[in-house]
Amino acid sequence: MKIAMYWGAGCGGCDVSLLSLHEKILDLLKEVEIVFWPCAMDFKYEDVEKMQDGSIDICFYNGAIRTEENEKIAKLLRKKSKKMVAYGSCAIEGCVIGLANLYRREEILKEVYSKDVPGEELPEFLPYLKTLEDVVKVDASIPGCPPPSPILEDALNSLLAGKQFGKNVALCDECPRKDSKPDKIEINKIYRWHEKKDSGECFLAQGIICMGPATRAGCKAECITANMPCTGCVGALPKVRESGTSMISAIASIIGNKNEEEVINSIRDYIGTFYKYSTAKLLPEGRLKDES
């Protein structure tokens, strides 16, 4: 089986995430032939252009579409591949860098480069960030920022076997703290994670926002196991449009009767809390400031 991996707009963590398979990556390499992975080996775009259409069995595209070059390569790899897989949160939802869709392109360039904005030598910076499926047809997605090893292992084994993958329940279902979750939660103040000593019980019951109820299971709650609340990088459950609104609804249902306004006002950074990974989906064309 011939596979390709490409790095669009992202931090590079998705490429590194393959190493989380440890020695199992050796078993994977016995099953596949890597025909394009510029992050790890010396490949040129011309090498891909010379390939026959559909000659790559599976292409894993990580990162979002932020530049003209990202978009061009995504379309080229789609043409050369039988299956296109969105690998990681950036490719699927835009992830943290999708928060840039809250700002105009000119504002971003000015913030990063001050007065000396690079010009003709760099690929064109698109007006707004796109997800992979905004540009090409996507056959499957491997979620996470980057994909946690339990999800990655399940996805790769299933893809190689031609099977479906992914769980259909919320993260709370596999949370190591689920037995400490009371039948009824009532909170009268929202705390940021560092503002309150962790009791080791359900984060929501402590008044600390945990995106577990609105996030798809599969990662084996790696962050919560490390005593960090879930931030929702795996994304929404199947048949749920997006997790941000689901979580806001969940929070609204557990606010106590006293000091309702105070509790709501104690939530800092709504977008960064509830739409940290999905702003590019929420504002696919930078509609907040309507630069299109």
PDB file of C-alpha atoms in Angstrom:
ATOM      1  CA  MET A   1       0.000   0.000   0.000  1.00  0.00           C
ATOM      2  CA  LYS A   2       1.381   3.390  -1.002  1.00  0.00           C
ATOM      3  CA  ILE A   3       0.861   6.269   1.407  1.00  0.00           C
ATOM      4  CA  ALA A   4       1.723   9.973   1.466  1.00  0.00           C
ATOM      5  CA  MET A   5       1.837  12.515   4.289  1.00  0.00           C
ATOM      6  CA  TYR A   6       1.847  16.274   3.884  1.00  0.00           C
ATOM      7  CA  TRP A   7       2.160  19.186   6.293  1.00  0.00           C
ATOM      8  CA  GLY A   8       0.001  22.217   5.515  1.00  0.00           C
ATOM      9  CA  ALA A   9      -0.532  25.142   7.899  1.00  0.00           C
ATOM     10  CA  GLY A  10       0.141  23.786  11.367  1.00  0.00           C
ATOM     11  CA  CYS A  11       2.735  23.362  14.097  1.00  0.00           C
ATOM     12  CA  GLY A  12       4.228  20.063  12.913  1.00  0.00           C
ATOM     13  CA  GLY A  13       2.926  18.141  15.901  1.00  0.00           C
ATOM     14  CA  CYS A  14       0.889  15.831  13.668  1.00  0.00           C
ATOM     15  CA  ASP A  15       4.013  14.604  11.888  1.00  0.00           C
ATOM     16  CA  VAL A  16       5.681  13.995  15.250  1.00  0.00           C
ATOM     17  CA  SER A  17       2.562  12.214  16.534  1.00  0.00           C
ATOM     18  CA  LEU A  18       3.359   9.190  14.383  1.00  0.00           C
ATOM     19  CA  LEU A  19       6.291   8.547  16.718  1.00  0.00           C
ATOM     20  CA  SER A  20       3.795   8.012  19.555  1.00  0.00           C
ATOM     21  CA  LEU A  21       3.198   4.573  18.044  1.00  0.00           C
ATOM     22  CA  HIS A  22       6.698   3.700  19.316  1.00  0.00           C
ATOM     23  CA  GLU A  23       7.838   0.274  18.095  1.00  0.00           C
ATOM     24  CA  LYS A  24       4.454  -0.322  16.404  1.00  0.00           C
ATOM     25  CA  ILE A  25       5.513   2.091  13.692  1.00  0.00           C
ATOM     26  CA  LEU A  26       7.933  -0.629  12.533  1.00  0.00           C
ATOM     27  CA  ASP A  27       4.975  -2.982  11.969  1.00  0.00           C
ATOM     28  CA  LEU A  28       3.219  -0.203  10.052  1.00  0.00           C
ATOM     29  CA  LEU A  29       6.233   0.329   7.799  1.00  0.00           C
ATOM     30  CA  LYS A  30       6.113  -3.358   6.843  1.00  0.00           C
ATOM     31  CA  GLU A  31       2.624  -2.801   5.439  1.00  0.00           C
ATOM     32  CA  VAL A  32       3.164   0.449   3.548  1.00  0.00           C
ATOM     33  CA  GLU A  33       5.465   2.230   1.150  1.00  0.00           C
ATOM     34  CA  ILE A  34       5.918   5.942   1.835  1.00  0.00           C
ATOM     35  CA  VAL A  35       5.956   7.697  -1.523  1.00  0.00           C
ATOM     36  CA  PHE A  36       5.769  11.312  -0.281  1.00  0.00           C
ATOM     37  CA  TRP A  37       6.565  12.781   3.153  1.00  0.00           C
ATOM     38  CA  PRO A  38       8.595  15.985   2.724  1.00  0.00           C
ATOM     39  CA  CYS A  39       8.817  16.551   6.503  1.00  0.00           C
ATOM     40  CA  ALA A  40      10.840  13.349   6.945  1.00  0.00           C
ATOM     41  CA  MET A  41      12.517  12.689   3.598  1.00  0.00           C
ATOM     42  CA  ASP A  42      13.691  14.622   0.569  1.00  0.00           C
ATOM     43  CA  PHE A  43      10.759  14.719  -1.838  1.00  0.00           C
ATOM     44  CA  LYS A  44       9.974  17.426  -4.379  1.00  0.00           C
ATOM     45  CA  TYR A  45       6.571  18.540  -5.585  1.00  0.00           C
ATOM     46  CA  GLU A  46       7.669  17.506  -9.068  1.00  0.00           C
ATOM     47  CA  ASP A  47       7.874  13.935  -7.788  1.00  0.00           C
ATOM     48  CA  VAL A  48       4.142  14.038  -7.018  1.00  0.00           C
ATOM     49  CA  GLU A  49       3.234  15.713 -10.298  1.00  0.00           C
ATOM     50  CA  LYS A  50       4.898  12.845 -12.183  1.00  0.00           C
ATOM     51  CA  MET A  51       2.817  10.196 -10.384  1.00  0.00           C
ATOM     52  CA  GLN A  52      -0.202   8.705 -12.095  1.00  0.00           C
ATOM     53  CA  ASP A  53      -3.583   9.921 -10.882  1.00  0.00           C
ATOM     54  CA  GLY A  54      -4.889   7.668  -8.106  1.00  0.00           C
ATOM     55  CA  SER A  55      -1.537   5.958  -7.645  1.00  0.00           C
ATOM     56  CA  ILE A  56      -1.336   6.864  -3.913  1.00  0.00           C
ATOM     57  CA  ASP A  57      -3.619   4.596  -1.871  1.00  0.00           C
ATOM     58  CA  ILE A  58      -3.998   6.901   1.176  1.00  0.00           C
ATOM     59  CA  CYS A  59      -2.838  10.482   1.601  1.00  0.00           C
ATOM     60  CA  PHE A  60      -2.729  11.874   5.152  1.00  0.00           C
ATOM     61  CA  TYR A  61      -2.997  15.660   5.012  1.00  0.00           C
ATOM     62  CA  ASN A  62      -2.281  17.465   8.274  1.00  0.00           C
ATOM     63  CA  GLY A  63      -2.516  21.209   8.814  1.00  0.00           C
ATOM     64  CA  ALA A  64      -5.033  23.721   7.539  1.00  0.00           C
ATOM     65  CA  ILE A  65      -5.181  25.671   4.268  1.00  0.00           C
ATOM     66  CA  ARG A  66      -3.697  29.110   4.977  1.00  0.00           C
ATOM     67  CA  THR A  67      -1.646  29.865   1.840  1.00  0.00           C
ATOM     68  CA  GLU A  68      -2.045  29.520  -1.894  1.00  0.00           C
ATOM     69  CA  GLU A  69       0.637  26.801  -1.785  1.00  0.00           C
ATOM     70  CA  ASN A  70      -1.319  24.754   0.808  1.00  0.00           C
ATOM     71  CA  GLU A  71      -4.372  24.834  -1.446  1.00  0.00           C
ATOM     72  CA  LYS A  72      -2.440  23.915  -4.591  1.00  0.00           C
ATOM     73  CA  ILE A  73      -0.763  20.897  -2.968  1.00  0.00           C
ATOM     74  CA  ALA A  74      -4.018  19.707  -1.375  1.00  0.00           C
ATOM     75  CA  LYS A  75      -5.679  19.649  -4.818  1.00  0.00           C
ATOM     76  CA  LEU A  76      -2.654  17.914  -6.375  1.00  0.00           C
ATOM     77  CA  LEU A  77      -2.542  15.209  -3.690  1.00  0.00           C
ATOM     78  CA  ARG A  78      -6.316  14.709  -3.938  1.00  0.00           C
ATOM     79  CA  LYS A  79      -5.901  14.056  -7.660  1.00  0.00           C
ATOM     80  CA  LYS A  80      -3.107  11.549  -7.070  1.00  0.00           C
ATOM     81  CA  SER A  81      -4.788   9.687  -4.169  1.00  0.00           C
ATOM     82  CA  LYS A  82      -7.546   7.119  -3.882  1.00  0.00           C
ATOM     83  CA  LYS A  83      -8.341   8.237  -0.318  1.00  0.00           C
ATOM     84  CA  MET A  84      -7.716  11.619   1.272  1.00  0.00           C
ATOM     85  CA  VAL A  85      -7.574  11.614   5.074  1.00  0.00           C
ATOM     86  CA  ALA A  86      -7.778  14.811   7.136  1.00  0.00           C
ATOM     87  CA  TYR A  87      -5.152  14.164   9.820  1.00  0.00           C
ATOM     88  CA  GLY A  88      -5.518  16.204  13.001  1.00  0.00           C
ATOM     89  CA  SER A  89      -7.626  19.092  14.189  1.00  0.00           C
ATOM     90  CA  CYS A  90      -6.090  21.740  11.872  1.00  0.00           C
ATOM     91  CA  ALA A  91      -7.065  19.820   8.743  1.00  0.00           C
ATOM     92  CA  ILE A  92     -10.513  18.912  10.112  1.00  0.00           C
ATOM     93  CA  GLU A  93     -11.685  22.067  11.928  1.00  0.00           C
ATOM     94  CA  GLY A  94      -8.918  24.656  11.594  1.00  0.00           C
ATOM     95  CA  CYS A  95      -7.817  24.207  15.226  1.00  0.00           C
ATOM     96  CA  VAL A  96      -6.108  26.999  17.187  1.00  0.00           C
ATOM     97  CA  ILE A  97      -4.778  28.735  14.086  1.00  0.00           C
ATOM     98  CA  GLY A  98      -8.392  28.975  12.897  1.00  0.00           C
ATOM     99  CA  LEU A  99      -8.868  31.647  15.574  1.00  0.00           C
ATOM    100  CA  ALA A 100      -7.166  33.899  13.016  1.00  0.00           C
ATOM    101  CA  ASN A 101     -10.502  33.980  11.173  1.00  0.00           C
ATOM    102  CA  LEU A 102     -11.598  36.454  13.834  1.00  0.00           C
ATOM    103  CA  TYR A 103      -9.239  38.988  12.239  1.00  0.00           C
ATOM    104  CA  ARG A 104      -8.581  40.478   8.839  1.00  0.00           C
ATOM    105  CA  ARG A 105      -5.583  39.284   6.844  1.00  0.00           C
ATOM    106  CA  GLU A 106      -4.015  42.758   7.006  1.00  0.00           C
ATOM    107  CA  GLU A 107      -4.347  42.823  10.795  1.00  0.00           C
ATOM    108  CA  ILE A 108      -2.576  39.456  11.103  1.00  0.00           C
ATOM    109  CA  LEU A 109       0.309  40.454   8.820  1.00  0.00           C
ATOM    110  CA  LYS A 110       0.768  43.767  10.627  1.00  0.00           C
ATOM    111  CA  GLU A 111       0.803  42.023  14.028  1.00  0.00           C
ATOM    112  CA  VAL A 112       3.381  39.455  12.881  1.00  0.00           C
ATOM    113  CA  TYR A 113       5.633  41.496  10.611  1.00  0.00           C
ATOM    114  CA  SER A 114       5.032  45.065  11.831  1.00  0.00           C
ATOM    115  CA  LYS A 115       5.818  47.409   8.918  1.00  0.00           C
ATOM    116  CA  ASP A 116       7.991  45.046   6.892  1.00  0.00           C
ATOM    117  CA  VAL A 117       5.465  42.655   5.380  1.00  0.00           C
ATOM    118  CA  PRO A 118       7.211  40.134   3.065  1.00  0.00           C
ATOM    119  CA  GLY A 119       5.961  40.380  -0.447  1.00  0.00           C
ATOM    120  CA  GLU A 120       6.603  38.529  -3.658  1.00  0.00           C
ATOM    121  CA  GLU A 121       8.872  35.727  -2.362  1.00  0.00           C
ATOM    122  CA  LEU A 122       6.274  34.040  -0.132  1.00  0.00           C
ATOM    123  CA  PRO A 123       3.153  32.078  -1.165  1.00  0.00           C
ATOM    124  CA  GLU A 124       0.033  34.226  -1.095  1.00  0.00           C
ATOM    125  CA  PHE A 125      -1.539  34.439   2.357  1.00  0.00           C
ATOM    126  CA  LEU A 126      -5.224  33.670   1.777  1.00  0.00           C
ATOM    127  CA  PRO A 127      -7.909  36.068   3.084  1.00  0.00           C
ATOM    128  CA  TYR A 128      -9.064  33.468   5.612  1.00  0.00           C
ATOM    129  CA  LEU A 129      -8.073  30.027   6.846  1.00  0.00           C
ATOM    130  CA  LYS A 130      -9.836  27.027   5.262  1.00  0.00           C
ATOM    131  CA  THR A 131     -10.213  23.446   6.410  1.00  0.00           C
ATOM    132  CA  LEU A 132      -9.202  20.605   4.111  1.00  0.00           C
ATOM    133  CA  GLU A 133     -12.776  19.758   3.158  1.00  0.00           C
ATOM    134  CA  ASP A 134     -13.310  23.395   2.128  1.00  0.00           C
ATOM    135  CA  VAL A 135     -10.861  22.669  -0.705  1.00  0.00           C
ATOM    136  CA  VAL A 136     -11.092  18.971  -1.619  1.00  0.00           C
ATOM    137  CA  LYS A 137     -13.242  15.917  -0.953  1.00  0.00           C
ATOM    138  CA  VAL A 138     -12.218  14.193   2.304  1.00  0.00           C
ATOM    139  CA  ASP A 139     -12.815  10.456   2.755  1.00  0.00           C
ATOM    140  CA  ALA A 140     -11.972  10.084   6.463  1.00  0.00           C
ATOM    141  CA  SER A 141     -10.717  12.076   9.445  1.00  0.00           C
ATOM    142  CA  ILE A 142      -8.315  11.260  12.280  1.00  0.00           C
ATOM    143  CA  PRO A 143      -9.094  13.800  15.033  1.00  0.00           C
ATOM    144  CA  GLY A 144      -6.972  15.317  17.776  1.00  0.00           C
ATOM    145  CA  CYS A 145      -4.362  17.993  18.377  1.00  0.00           C
ATOM    146  CA  PRO A 146      -2.325  16.030  17.512  1.00  0.00           C
ATOM    147  CA  PRO A 147      -4.150  12.675  17.181  1.00  0.00           C
ATOM    148  CA  PRO A 148      -3.589  10.808  20.499  1.00  0.00           C
ATOM    149  CA  SER A 149      -1.957   7.412  20.146  1.00  0.00           C
ATOM    150  CA  PRO A 150      -5.130   5.372  20.997  1.00  0.00           C
ATOM    151  CA  ILE A 151      -7.073   7.146  18.238  1.00  0.00           C
ATOM    152  CA  LEU A 152      -4.152   7.028  15.811  1.00  0.00           C
ATOM    153  CA  GLU A 153      -3.525   3.311  16.269  1.00  0.00           C
ATOM    154  CA  ASP A 154      -7.209   2.476  15.868  1.00  0.00           C
ATOM    155  CA  ALA A 155      -7.538   4.691  12.791  1.00  0.00           C
ATOM    156  CA  LEU A 156      -4.443   3.409  10.996  1.00  0.00           C
ATOM    157  CA  ASN A 157      -5.280  -0.255  11.606  1.00  0.00           C
ATOM    158  CA  SER A 158      -8.863   0.321  10.440  1.00  0.00           C
ATOM    159  CA  LEU A 159      -7.864   2.267   7.332  1.00  0.00           C
ATOM    160  CA  LEU A 160      -5.359  -0.390   6.281  1.00  0.00           C
ATOM    161  CA  ALA A 161      -8.084  -3.020   6.779  1.00  0.00           C
ATOM    162  CA  GLY A 162     -10.717  -0.931   4.990  1.00  0.00           C
ATOM    163  CA  LYS A 163     -12.880  -0.630   8.121  1.00  0.00           C
ATOM    164  CA  GLN A 164     -14.743   2.221   9.866  1.00  0.00           C
ATOM    165  CA  PHE A 165     -13.279   3.640  13.060  1.00  0.00           C
ATOM    166  CA  GLY A 166     -14.120   6.032  15.900  1.00  0.00           C
ATOM    167  CA  LYS A 167     -16.333   5.857  18.988  1.00  0.00           C
ATOM    168  CA  ASN A 168     -19.890   7.162  19.202  1.00  0.00           C
ATOM    169  CA  VAL A 169     -19.935   8.156  22.873  1.00  0.00           C
ATOM    170  CA  ALA A 170     -18.732  11.186  24.840  1.00  0.00           C
ATOM    171  CA  LEU A 171     -15.366  11.351  26.545  1.00  0.00           C
ATOM    172  CA  CYS A 172     -17.090  11.174  29.959  1.00  0.00           C
ATOM    173  CA  ASP A 173     -17.777   7.515  29.138  1.00  0.00           C
ATOM    174  CA  GLU A 174     -14.069   6.662  29.378  1.00  0.00           C
ATOM    175  CA  CYS A 175     -13.035   9.340  31.902  1.00  0.00           C
ATOM    176  CA  PRO A 176     -11.005   7.996  34.877  1.00  0.00           C
ATOM    177  CA  ARG A 177     -12.938  10.456  37.108  1.00  0.00           C
ATOM    178  CA  LYS A 178     -16.423   9.409  35.963  1.00  0.00           C
ATOM    179  CA  ASP A 179     -17.241   7.655  39.271  1.00  0.00           C
ATOM    180  CA  SER A 180     -16.736  10.956  41.132  1.00  0.00           C
ATOM    181  CA  LYS A 181     -19.312  12.745  38.953  1.00  0.00           C
ATOM    182  CA  PRO A 182     -22.423  13.411  41.090  1.00  0.00           C
ATOM    183  CA  ASP A 183     -25.881  12.595  39.744  1.00  0.00           C
ATOM    184  CA  LYS A 184     -26.684  16.300  39.792  1.00  0.00           C
ATOM    185  CA  ILE A 185     -24.056  18.998  39.288  1.00  0.00           C
ATOM    186  CA  GLU A 186     -24.706  22.558  40.396  1.00  0.00           C
ATOM    187  CA  ILE A 187     -21.997  25.191  40.082  1.00  0.00           C
ATOM    188  CA  ASN A 188     -21.991  28.710  41.472  1.00  0.00           C
ATOM    189  CA  LYS A 189     -18.654  29.859  40.094  1.00  0.00           C
ATOM    190  CA  ILE A 190     -16.465  29.013  37.117  1.00  0.00           C
ATOM    191  CA  TYR A 191     -12.751  28.598  37.799  1.00  0.00           C
ATOM    192  CA  ARG A 192      -9.866  28.467  35.378  1.00  0.00           C
ATOM    193  CA  TRP A 193      -7.789  25.327  35.871  1.00  0.00           C
ATOM    194  CA  HIS A 194      -4.948  27.102  37.721  1.00  0.00           C
ATOM    195  CA  GLU A 195      -7.293  29.072  40.006  1.00  0.00           C
ATOM    196  CA  LYS A 196      -8.418  26.134  42.140  1.00  0.00           C
ATOM    197  CA  LYS A 197      -6.656  23.228  43.806  1.00  0.00           C
ATOM    198  CA  ASP A 198      -7.668  20.036  42.028  1.00  0.00           C
ATOM    199  CA  SER A 199      -9.535  17.654  44.335  1.00  0.00           C
ATOM    200  CA  GLY A 200      -9.141  14.778  41.877  1.00  0.00           C
ATOM    201  CA  GLU A 201     -12.906  14.646  41.269  1.00  0.00           C
ATOM    202  CA  CYS A 202     -14.927  15.454  38.148  1.00  0.00           C
ATOM    203  CA  PHE A 203     -13.658  18.807  36.859  1.00  0.00           C
ATOM    204  CA  LEU A 204     -17.140  20.118  36.072  1.00  0.00           C
ATOM    205  CA  ALA A 205     -18.329  19.319  39.592  1.00  0.00           C
ATOM    206  CA  GLN A 206     -15.429  21.467  40.828  1.00  0.00           C
ATOM    207  CA  GLY A 207     -16.560  24.377  38.635  1.00  0.00           C
ATOM    208  CA  ILE A 208     -13.689  23.894  36.165  1.00  0.00           C
ATOM    209  CA  ILE A 209     -14.803  23.765  32.526  1.00  0.00           C
ATOM    210  CA  CYS A 210     -14.047  20.376  30.980  1.00  0.00           C
ATOM    211  CA  MET A 211     -15.228  19.777  27.411  1.00  0.00           C
ATOM    212  CA  GLY A 212     -15.647  16.039  28.023  1.00  0.00           C
ATOM    213  CA  PRO A 213     -19.471  15.957  27.787  1.00  0.00           C
ATOM    214  CA  ALA A 214     -19.333  17.503  24.291  1.00  0.00           C
ATOM    215  CA  THR A 215     -16.237  15.695  23.007  1.00  0.00           C
ATOM    216  CA  ARG A 216     -16.032  12.365  21.210  1.00  0.00           C
ATOM    217  CA  ALA A 217     -14.335   9.554  23.125  1.00  0.00           C
ATOM    218  CA  GLY A 218     -11.379   7.544  21.847  1.00  0.00           C
ATOM    219  CA  CYS A 219      -8.304   9.222  23.336  1.00  0.00           C
ATOM    220  CA  LYS A 220      -8.686   7.295  26.612  1.00  0.00           C
ATOM    221  CA  ALA A 221      -8.836  10.680  28.383  1.00  0.00           C
ATOM    222  CA  GLU A 222      -5.081  11.193  28.195  1.00  0.00           C
ATOM    223  CA  CYS A 223      -5.283  14.835  29.344  1.00  0.00           C
ATOM    224  CA  ILE A 224      -7.569  14.081  32.293  1.00  0.00           C
ATOM    225  CA  THR A 225      -5.325  11.186  33.283  1.00  0.00           C
ATOM    226  CA  ALA A 226      -2.583  13.824  33.480  1.00  0.00           C
ATOM    227  CA  ASN A 227      -4.920  15.954  35.671  1.00  0.00           C
ATOM    228  CA  MET A 228      -5.782  18.455  32.937  1.00  0.00           C
ATOM    229  CA  PRO A 229      -9.398  19.092  31.884  1.00  0.00           C
ATOM    230  CA  CYS A 230     -10.398  18.201  28.331  1.00  0.00           C
ATOM    231  CA  THR A 231     -10.276  21.138  25.899  1.00  0.00           C
ATOM    232  CA  GLY A 232     -12.144  19.304  23.134  1.00  0.00           C
ATOM    233  CA  CYS A 233      -9.482  18.685  20.477  1.00  0.00           C
ATOM    234  CA  VAL A 234     -11.078  15.440  19.265  1.00  0.00           C
ATOM    235  CA  GLY A 235     -14.201  17.349  18.260  1.00  0.00           C
ATOM    236  CA  ALA A 236     -17.906  16.770  18.456  1.00  0.00           C
ATOM    237  CA  LEU A 237     -19.758  13.479  18.678  1.00  0.00           C
ATOM    238  CA  PRO A 238     -21.168  12.010  15.460  1.00  0.00           C
ATOM    239  CA  LYS A 239     -24.423  13.663  14.355  1.00  0.00           C
ATOM    240  CA  VAL A 240     -23.569  16.766  16.425  1.00  0.00           C
ATOM    241  CA  ARG A 241     -22.791  19.800  14.254  1.00  0.00           C
ATOM    242  CA  GLU A 242     -20.228  21.336  16.596  1.00  0.00           C
ATOM    243  CA  SER A 243     -19.218  20.887  20.211  1.00  0.00           C
ATOM    244  CA  GLY A 244     -19.091  24.549  21.329  1.00  0.00           C
ATOM    245  CA  THR A 245     -22.841  25.113  21.423  1.00  0.00           C
ATOM    246  CA  SER A 246     -23.370  21.676  22.980  1.00  0.00           C
ATOM    247  CA  MET A 247     -21.009  22.563  25.809  1.00  0.00           C
ATOM    248  CA  ILE A 248     -22.549  26.003  26.359  1.00  0.00           C
ATOM    249  CA  SER A 249     -25.908  24.255  26.667  1.00  0.00           C
ATOM    250  CA  ALA A 250     -24.425  21.771  29.153  1.00  0.00           C
ATOM    251  CA  ILE A 251     -22.922  24.577  31.260  1.00  0.00           C
ATOM    252  CA  ALA A 252     -26.222  26.498  31.238  1.00  0.00           C
ATOM    253  CA  SER A 253     -28.014  23.439  32.606  1.00  0.00           C
ATOM    254  CA  ILE A 254     -25.787  23.132  35.693  1.00  0.00           C
ATOM    255  CA  ILE A 255     -25.570  26.775  36.809  1.00  0.00           C
ATOM    256  CA  GLY A 256     -27.067  27.137  40.260  1.00  0.00           C
ATOM    257  CA  ASN A 257     -30.024  29.380  40.974  1.00  0.00           C
ATOM    258  CA  LYS A 258     -27.921  31.885  42.896  1.00  0.00           C
ATOM    259  CA  ASN A 259     -25.675  34.470  41.207  1.00  0.00           C
ATOM    260  CA  GLU A 260     -26.490  33.260  37.694  1.00  0.00           C
ATOM    261  CA  GLU A 261     -25.140  36.420  36.077  1.00  0.00           C
ATOM    262  CA  GLU A 262     -21.976  36.270  38.171  1.00  0.00           C
ATOM    263  CA  VAL A 263     -21.328  32.691  37.103  1.00  0.00           C
ATOM    264  CA  ILE A 264     -21.776  33.553  33.428  1.00  0.00           C
ATOM    265  CA  ASN A 265     -19.501  36.582  33.737  1.00  0.00           C
ATOM    266  CA  SER A 266     -16.804  34.428  35.356  1.00  0.00           C
ATOM    267  CA  ILE A 267     -16.297  32.567  32.069  1.00  0.00           C
ATOM    268  CA  ARG A 268     -13.343  34.227  30.383  1.00  0.00           C
ATOM    269  CA  ASP A 269     -12.693  34.040  26.653  1.00  0.00           C
ATOM    270  CA  TYR A 270     -15.833  32.348  25.300  1.00  0.00           C
ATOM    271  CA  ILE A 271     -14.380  31.720  21.860  1.00  0.00           C
ATOM    272  CA  GLY A 272     -11.103  30.344  23.213  1.00  0.00           C
ATOM    273  CA  THR A 273     -12.955  28.110  25.673  1.00  0.00           C
ATOM    274  CA  PHE A 274     -15.807  26.717  23.585  1.00  0.00           C
ATOM    275  CA  TYR A 275     -14.586  27.183  19.981  1.00  0.00           C
ATOM    276  CA  LYS A 276     -10.839  26.806  20.460  1.00  0.00           C
ATOM    277  CA  TYR A 277     -10.596  24.206  17.698  1.00  0.00           C
ATOM    278  CA  SER A 278     -13.621  24.999  15.529  1.00  0.00           C
ATOM    279  CA  THR A 279     -13.632  28.750  14.896  1.00  0.00           C
ATOM    280  CA  ALA A 280     -12.716  28.200  11.235  1.00  0.00           C
ATOM    281  CA  LYS A 281     -15.887  26.110  10.920  1.00  0.00           C
ATOM    282  CA  LEU A 282     -17.904  28.681  12.812  1.00  0.00           C
ATOM    283  CA  LEU A 283     -16.552  31.557  10.720  1.00  0.00           C
ATOM    284  CA  PRO A 284     -15.532  29.810   7.486  1.00  0.00           C
ATOM    285  CA  GLU A 285     -15.112  33.017   5.522  1.00  0.00           C
ATOM    286  CA  GLY A 286     -14.052  35.437   8.245  1.00  0.00           C
ATOM    287  CA  ARG A 287     -17.633  36.640   8.431  1.00  0.00           C
ATOM    288  CA  LEU A 288     -17.117  38.382  11.764  1.00  0.00           C
ATOM    289  CA  LYS A 289     -15.417  41.249   9.959  1.00  0.00           C
ATOM    290  CA  ASP A 290     -16.702  40.412   6.490  1.00  0.00           C
ATOM    291  CA  GLU A 291     -13.607  40.918   4.391  1.00  0.00           C
ATOM    292  CA  SER A 292     -14.818  38.744   1.554  1.00  0.00           C
TER     293      SER A 292
END
